[in-house]
XYZ file of C-alpha atoms in Angstrom:
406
model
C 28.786 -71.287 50.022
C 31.713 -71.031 47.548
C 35.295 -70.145 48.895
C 35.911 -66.643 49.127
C 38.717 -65.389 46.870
C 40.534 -62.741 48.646
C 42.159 -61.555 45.792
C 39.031 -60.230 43.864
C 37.676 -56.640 44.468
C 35.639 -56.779 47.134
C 31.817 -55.616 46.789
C 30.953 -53.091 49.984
C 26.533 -54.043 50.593
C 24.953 -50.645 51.560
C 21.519 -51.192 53.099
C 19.983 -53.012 56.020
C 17.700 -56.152 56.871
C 16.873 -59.140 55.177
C 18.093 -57.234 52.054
C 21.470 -56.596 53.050
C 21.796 -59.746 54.332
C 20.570 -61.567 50.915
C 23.260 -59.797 49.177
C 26.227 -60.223 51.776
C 24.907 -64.109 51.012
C 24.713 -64.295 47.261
C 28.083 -62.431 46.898
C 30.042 -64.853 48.985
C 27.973 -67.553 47.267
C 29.869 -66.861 44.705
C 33.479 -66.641 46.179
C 33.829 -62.693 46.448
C 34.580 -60.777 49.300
C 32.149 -58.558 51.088
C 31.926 -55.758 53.447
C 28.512 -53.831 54.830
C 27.810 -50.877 55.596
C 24.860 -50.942 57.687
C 23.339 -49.800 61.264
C 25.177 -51.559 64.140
C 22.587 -53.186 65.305
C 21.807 -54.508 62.409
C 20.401 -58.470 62.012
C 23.130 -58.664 59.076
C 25.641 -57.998 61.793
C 25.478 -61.553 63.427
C 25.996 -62.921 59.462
C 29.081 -65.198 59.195
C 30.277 -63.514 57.208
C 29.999 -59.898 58.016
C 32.652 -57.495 58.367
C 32.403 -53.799 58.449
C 34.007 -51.678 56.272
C 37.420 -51.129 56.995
C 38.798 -47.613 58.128
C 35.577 -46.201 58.299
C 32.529 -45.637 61.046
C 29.521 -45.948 58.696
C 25.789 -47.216 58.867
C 25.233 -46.941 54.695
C 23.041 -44.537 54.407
C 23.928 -42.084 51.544
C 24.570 -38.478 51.731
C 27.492 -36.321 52.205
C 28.768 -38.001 55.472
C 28.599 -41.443 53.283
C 31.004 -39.508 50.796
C 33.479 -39.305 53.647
C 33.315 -42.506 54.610
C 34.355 -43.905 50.934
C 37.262 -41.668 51.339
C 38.314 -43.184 54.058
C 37.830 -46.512 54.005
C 41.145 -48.517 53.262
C 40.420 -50.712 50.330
C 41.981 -49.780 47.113
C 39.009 -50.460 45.150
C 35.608 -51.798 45.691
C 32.293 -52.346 44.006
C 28.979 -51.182 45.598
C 25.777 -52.613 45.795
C 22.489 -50.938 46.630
C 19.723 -51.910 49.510
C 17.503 -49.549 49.357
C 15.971 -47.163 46.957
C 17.286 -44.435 48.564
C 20.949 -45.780 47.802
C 20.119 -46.972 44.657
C 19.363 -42.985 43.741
C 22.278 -41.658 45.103
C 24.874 -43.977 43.806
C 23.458 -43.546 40.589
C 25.050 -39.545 41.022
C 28.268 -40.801 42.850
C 31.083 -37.750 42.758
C 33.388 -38.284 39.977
C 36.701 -38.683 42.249
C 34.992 -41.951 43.852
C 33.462 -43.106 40.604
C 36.792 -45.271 39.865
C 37.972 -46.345 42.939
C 34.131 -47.418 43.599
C 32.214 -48.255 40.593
C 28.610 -49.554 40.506
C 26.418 -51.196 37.802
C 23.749 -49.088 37.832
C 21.061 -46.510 35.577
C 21.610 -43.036 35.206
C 20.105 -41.150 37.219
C 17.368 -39.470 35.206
C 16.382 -43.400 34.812
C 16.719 -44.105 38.251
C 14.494 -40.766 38.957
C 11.651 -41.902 36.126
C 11.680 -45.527 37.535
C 11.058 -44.214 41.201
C 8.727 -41.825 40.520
C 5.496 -43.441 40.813
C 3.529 -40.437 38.809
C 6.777 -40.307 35.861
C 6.547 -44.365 35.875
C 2.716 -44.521 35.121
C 2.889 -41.667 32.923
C 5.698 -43.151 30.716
C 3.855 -46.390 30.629
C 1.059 -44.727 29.002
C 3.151 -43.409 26.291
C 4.311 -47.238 25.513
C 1.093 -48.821 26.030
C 2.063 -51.381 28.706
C -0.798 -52.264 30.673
C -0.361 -51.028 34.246
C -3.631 -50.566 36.880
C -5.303 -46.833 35.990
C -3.529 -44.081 38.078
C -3.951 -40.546 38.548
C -1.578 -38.191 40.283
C -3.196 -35.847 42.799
C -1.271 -32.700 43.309
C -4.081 -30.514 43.638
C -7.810 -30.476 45.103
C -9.109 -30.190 41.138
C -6.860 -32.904 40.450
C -8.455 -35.009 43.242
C -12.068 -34.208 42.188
C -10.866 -35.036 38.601
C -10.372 -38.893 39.455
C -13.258 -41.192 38.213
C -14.485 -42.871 40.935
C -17.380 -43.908 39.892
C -16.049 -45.701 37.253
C -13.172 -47.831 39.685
C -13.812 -50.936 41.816
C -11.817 -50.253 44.511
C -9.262 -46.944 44.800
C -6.278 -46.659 46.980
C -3.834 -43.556 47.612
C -0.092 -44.478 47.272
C 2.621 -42.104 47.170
C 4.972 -41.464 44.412
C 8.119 -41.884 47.118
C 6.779 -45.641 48.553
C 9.924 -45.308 50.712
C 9.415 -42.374 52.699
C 5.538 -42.847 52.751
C 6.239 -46.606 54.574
C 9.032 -44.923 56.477
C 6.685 -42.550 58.229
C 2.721 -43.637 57.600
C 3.639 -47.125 58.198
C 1.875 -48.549 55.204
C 1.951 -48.839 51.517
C -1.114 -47.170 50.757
C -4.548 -46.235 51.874
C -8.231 -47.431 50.712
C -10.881 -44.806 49.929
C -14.427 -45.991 49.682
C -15.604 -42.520 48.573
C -15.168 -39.349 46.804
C -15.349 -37.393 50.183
C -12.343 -39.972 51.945
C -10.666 -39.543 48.876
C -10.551 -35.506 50.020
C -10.251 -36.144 53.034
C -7.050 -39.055 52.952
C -5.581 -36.756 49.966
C -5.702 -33.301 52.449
C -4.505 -35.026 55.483
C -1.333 -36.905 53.308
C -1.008 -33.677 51.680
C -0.433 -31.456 54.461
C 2.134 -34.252 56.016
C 4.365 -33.132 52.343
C 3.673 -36.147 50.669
C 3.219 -36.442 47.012
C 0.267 -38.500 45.951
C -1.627 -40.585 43.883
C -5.023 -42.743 43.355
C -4.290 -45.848 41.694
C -7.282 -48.620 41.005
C -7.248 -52.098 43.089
C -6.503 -54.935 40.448
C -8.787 -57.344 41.719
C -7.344 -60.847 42.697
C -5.710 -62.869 45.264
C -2.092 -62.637 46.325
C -1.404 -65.588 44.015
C -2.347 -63.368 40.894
C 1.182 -61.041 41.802
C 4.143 -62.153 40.163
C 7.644 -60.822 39.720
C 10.580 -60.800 37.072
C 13.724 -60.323 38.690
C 16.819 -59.854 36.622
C 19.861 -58.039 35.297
C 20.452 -55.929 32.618
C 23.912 -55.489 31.475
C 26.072 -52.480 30.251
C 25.740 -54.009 26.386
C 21.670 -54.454 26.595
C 21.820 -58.387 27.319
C 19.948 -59.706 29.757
C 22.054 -62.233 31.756
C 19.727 -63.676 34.438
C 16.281 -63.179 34.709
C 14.064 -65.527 37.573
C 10.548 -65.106 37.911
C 8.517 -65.749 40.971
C 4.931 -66.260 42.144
C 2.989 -64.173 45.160
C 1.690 -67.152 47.400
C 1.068 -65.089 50.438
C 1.255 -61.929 51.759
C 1.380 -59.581 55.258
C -0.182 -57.093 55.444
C -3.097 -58.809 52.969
C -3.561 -55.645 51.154
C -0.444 -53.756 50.899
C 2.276 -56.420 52.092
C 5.475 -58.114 50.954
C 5.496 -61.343 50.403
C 5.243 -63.748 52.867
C 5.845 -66.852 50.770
C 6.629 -66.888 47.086
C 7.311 -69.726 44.511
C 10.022 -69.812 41.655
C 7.620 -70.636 37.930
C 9.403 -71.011 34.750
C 10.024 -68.041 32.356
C 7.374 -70.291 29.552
C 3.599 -69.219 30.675
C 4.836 -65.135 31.896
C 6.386 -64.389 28.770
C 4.159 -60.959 28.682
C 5.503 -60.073 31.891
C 9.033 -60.703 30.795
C 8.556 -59.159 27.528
C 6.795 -55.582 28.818
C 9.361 -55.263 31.608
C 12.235 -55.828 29.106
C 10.277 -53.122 26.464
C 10.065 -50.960 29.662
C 14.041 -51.149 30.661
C 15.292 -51.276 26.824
C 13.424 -48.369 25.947
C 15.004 -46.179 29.058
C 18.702 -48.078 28.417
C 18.265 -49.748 31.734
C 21.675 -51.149 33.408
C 21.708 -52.886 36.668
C 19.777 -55.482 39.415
C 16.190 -55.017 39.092
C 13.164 -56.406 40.305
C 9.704 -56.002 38.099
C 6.099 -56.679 40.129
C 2.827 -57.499 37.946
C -0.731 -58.803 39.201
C -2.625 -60.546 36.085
C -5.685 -58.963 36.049
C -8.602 -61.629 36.261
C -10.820 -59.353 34.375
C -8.734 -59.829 30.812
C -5.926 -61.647 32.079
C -3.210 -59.099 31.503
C -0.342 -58.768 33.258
C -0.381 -55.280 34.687
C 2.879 -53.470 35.900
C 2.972 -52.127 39.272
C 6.084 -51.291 39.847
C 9.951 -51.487 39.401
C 12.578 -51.620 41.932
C 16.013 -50.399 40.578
C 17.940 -52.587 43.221
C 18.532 -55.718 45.166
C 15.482 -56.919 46.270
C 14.428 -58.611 49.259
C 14.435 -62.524 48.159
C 17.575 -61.395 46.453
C 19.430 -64.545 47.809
C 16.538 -67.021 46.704
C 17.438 -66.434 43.548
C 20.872 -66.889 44.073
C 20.170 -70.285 45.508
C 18.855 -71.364 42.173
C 21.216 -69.812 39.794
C 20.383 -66.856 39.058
C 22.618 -64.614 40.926
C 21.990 -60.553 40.021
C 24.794 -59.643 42.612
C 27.713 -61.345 41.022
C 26.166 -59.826 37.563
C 26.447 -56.425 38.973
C 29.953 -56.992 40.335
C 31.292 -58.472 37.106
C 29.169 -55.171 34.960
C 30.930 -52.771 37.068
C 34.220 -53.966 36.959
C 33.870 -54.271 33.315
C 34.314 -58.348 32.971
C 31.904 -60.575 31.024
C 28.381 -61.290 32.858
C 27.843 -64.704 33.237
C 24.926 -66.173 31.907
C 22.016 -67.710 33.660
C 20.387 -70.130 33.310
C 17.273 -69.863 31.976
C 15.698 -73.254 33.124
C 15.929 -72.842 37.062
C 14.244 -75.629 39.048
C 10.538 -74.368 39.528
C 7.825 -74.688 42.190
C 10.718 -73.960 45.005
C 9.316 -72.144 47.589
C 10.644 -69.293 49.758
C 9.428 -68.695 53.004
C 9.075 -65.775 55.816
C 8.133 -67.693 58.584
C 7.344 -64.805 60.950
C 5.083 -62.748 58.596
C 3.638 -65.991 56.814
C 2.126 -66.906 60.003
C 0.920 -62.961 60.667
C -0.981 -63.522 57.025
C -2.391 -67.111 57.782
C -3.225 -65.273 60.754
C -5.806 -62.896 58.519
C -6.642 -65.506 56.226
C -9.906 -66.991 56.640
C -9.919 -70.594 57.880
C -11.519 -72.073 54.148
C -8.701 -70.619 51.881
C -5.700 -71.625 54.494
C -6.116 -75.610 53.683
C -4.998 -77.844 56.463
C -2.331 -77.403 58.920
C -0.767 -80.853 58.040
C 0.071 -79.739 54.192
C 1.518 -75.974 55.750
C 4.155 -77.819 58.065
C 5.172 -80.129 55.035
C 5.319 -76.562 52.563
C 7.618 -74.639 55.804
C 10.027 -77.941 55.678
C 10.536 -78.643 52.677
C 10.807 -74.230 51.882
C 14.038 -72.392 51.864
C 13.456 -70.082 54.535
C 13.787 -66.131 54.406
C 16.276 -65.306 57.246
C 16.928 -68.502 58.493
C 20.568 -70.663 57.460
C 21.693 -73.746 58.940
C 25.128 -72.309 57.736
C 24.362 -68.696 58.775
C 21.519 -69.167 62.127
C 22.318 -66.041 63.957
C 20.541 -63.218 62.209
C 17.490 -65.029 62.635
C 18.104 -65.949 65.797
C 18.544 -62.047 66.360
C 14.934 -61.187 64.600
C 13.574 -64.201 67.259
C 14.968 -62.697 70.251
C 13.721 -59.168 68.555
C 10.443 -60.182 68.678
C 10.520 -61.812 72.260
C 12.141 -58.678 74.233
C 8.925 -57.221 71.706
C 6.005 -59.227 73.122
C 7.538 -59.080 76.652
C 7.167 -55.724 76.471
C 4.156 -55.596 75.421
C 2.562 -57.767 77.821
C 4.652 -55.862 80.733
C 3.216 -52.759 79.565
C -0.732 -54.065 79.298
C -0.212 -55.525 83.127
C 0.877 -51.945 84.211
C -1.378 -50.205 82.759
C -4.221 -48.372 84.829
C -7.412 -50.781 84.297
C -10.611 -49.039 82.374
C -12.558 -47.504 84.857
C -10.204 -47.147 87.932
C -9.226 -44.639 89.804
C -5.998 -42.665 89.524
């Protein structure tokens, strides 16, 4: 980690988990100070490096009481950076009297909206032409009868909000096998307030997913961009990554050029994060989705160069973006130990390989959470889990056994 120059704005992280904690990580990577604002018991609170914000009682979620909190907090100026979709939105619509004194690389938010919006997003891909998996938005019962099913492999329901949807179902989305569970899911989801869609499966393993991460500056440029490789996944069918793997921009240049038609056709401006699957079929490389803010192996990037948080703080303050570079040391691997060994744990036995060449690809990995510089948040998720499973086996011993008396 690079010395941190007190006398630079500071950057205030808003958000929570592993993301937050990438952030707080890549900004002091590169010398600037850093505050959070996230939940107390946060796992970025046992960073190093943490500090809360100053003058201020605030977990970072946006809204009105967030407002406040900027008002009070006694820094003269500060840059923010987004966690969270949610964030990302609202900062994008920051009141004018903190606009100065906090200023933000970010879209507008009309672009923000469009890019969030699973239904706009798919709808505005059609009118480019960039390939993107076949999706229909369900807002009514004629709209769900209207969806071809016979004509699609394999049909999920995902909602146009992913955020609140995982918040509250718990998942990403939802397989349908039939037209009647495609009523049914859609009716139940419905009545819960959610806004819906189907979208068809791309067929493929989790190694056909890849994502272009960059930053798009104020003037159009595009300063960084890092691209990495799905090579796990937890959940298996609607998961994060688990493991991923850095692959030179040559050999996904039609990923890198759609998602830079996509952004420079909306006048894009900020961190943002672009997944694809190729599509075995034809071998396109089919949009999924867009995330208009740090993402979660924010930090891996960092590690190799390309780091989108110092971009945003030097586009918001108005200073030249540094460039990238462009030929970042492939085939690095990035690792989350705890769900890579819930996916091996769902992977049949034939496509795991041996044990022997998984221990060699964990040591020699940059790991998710974990720093030799910076051990205690992970040593907060371990305990986490512990106190979790303790529970859990507390709870199974006193429960009433099947069958017994009360």
């Amino acid at each position: 980690m690079n010395v941190v120059d007190a006398g630079r704005v500071p950057v205030i992280v808003m958000g929570q988990g592993a993301t937050a904690l990438g952030i707080l990580r890549a900004v002091t990577m590169a010398g600037i100070p850093a505050y959070v604002a996230c939940p107390p018991d946060d796992l970025t609170t046992r960073s190093r490096w943490y500090r809360p914000v100053p003058g201020a009682s605030w977990d970072g979620r946006p809204g009105p009481a967030a407002e406040d909190a900027l008002r009070a907090i006694s820094l003269e100026r500060a840059v923010l950076i987004a966690g969270a979709d949610d964030i990302a939105m609202w900062l994008s619509g920051l009141p004018s009297d903190l606009q100065e004194r906090f200023p933000v690389s970010t879209a507008s938010h009309a672009v923000q909206a469009l890019l969030q919006d699973k239904a706009s997003f798919a709808r505005h891909l059609e009118r480019l032409g960039i390939p993107h998996p076949r999706t229909f938005h369900l807002g009514s019962l004629a709209e769900v009868d209207a969806v071809p099913m016979e004509t699609l492999q394999r049909v999920f329901i995902k909602p146009v909000n992913s955020q609140r949807f995982s918040d509250v179902v718990g998942v990403k989305g939802v397989w349908v096998r039939t037209r009647d569970e495609l009523r049914d899911t859609w009716a139940r989801l419905h009545a819960q307030g959610f806004s819906l869609m189907a979208q068809e499966y791309i067929p493929g393993p989790a190694t056909e997913h890849f994502f272009v991460d960059g930053f798009r500056d104020t003037s159009g440029a595009y300063p960084g961009l890092f691209v990495r490789q799905r090579m796990r996944m937890s959940p298996p069918d609607f998961g994060n990554s688990s493991c991923s793997r850095s692959v030179p921009l040559a050999g996904t240049e039609e990923a890198v050029g759609q998602v830079r038609r996509l952004l420079d056709d909306v006048g894009y401006r900020g961190i943002f994060s672009a997944e694809f699957k190729r599509d075995p079929r034809d071998g396109q490389f089919r949009i999924i989705e867009v995330n208009t803010r740090a993402w979660t192996y924010v930090e891996f990037a960092a590690r190799y160069g390309v780091n989108v948080c110092e971009m945003a703080w030097q586009d918001a303050l108005g200073e030249p973006v540094r460039v990238a570079t462009r030929s970042y040391p492939t085939g690095k691997l990035c690792v989350d130990l705890h769900h890579d060994l819930s996916s091996l744990g769902r992977t049949p036995k034939q496509e795991i390989g041996s044990v022997l060449r998984l221990a060699v690809q964990w040591a020699r990995a940059d790991l998710h959470v974990f720093r030799w510089s910076d051990p205690r948040p992970a040593l907060h998720v371990l305990g986490s889990l512990l106190r979790k499973r303790v529970a859990r086996t507390r709870d199974t011993a006193l429960a009433p056994r099947q069958g017994s008396s009360a």
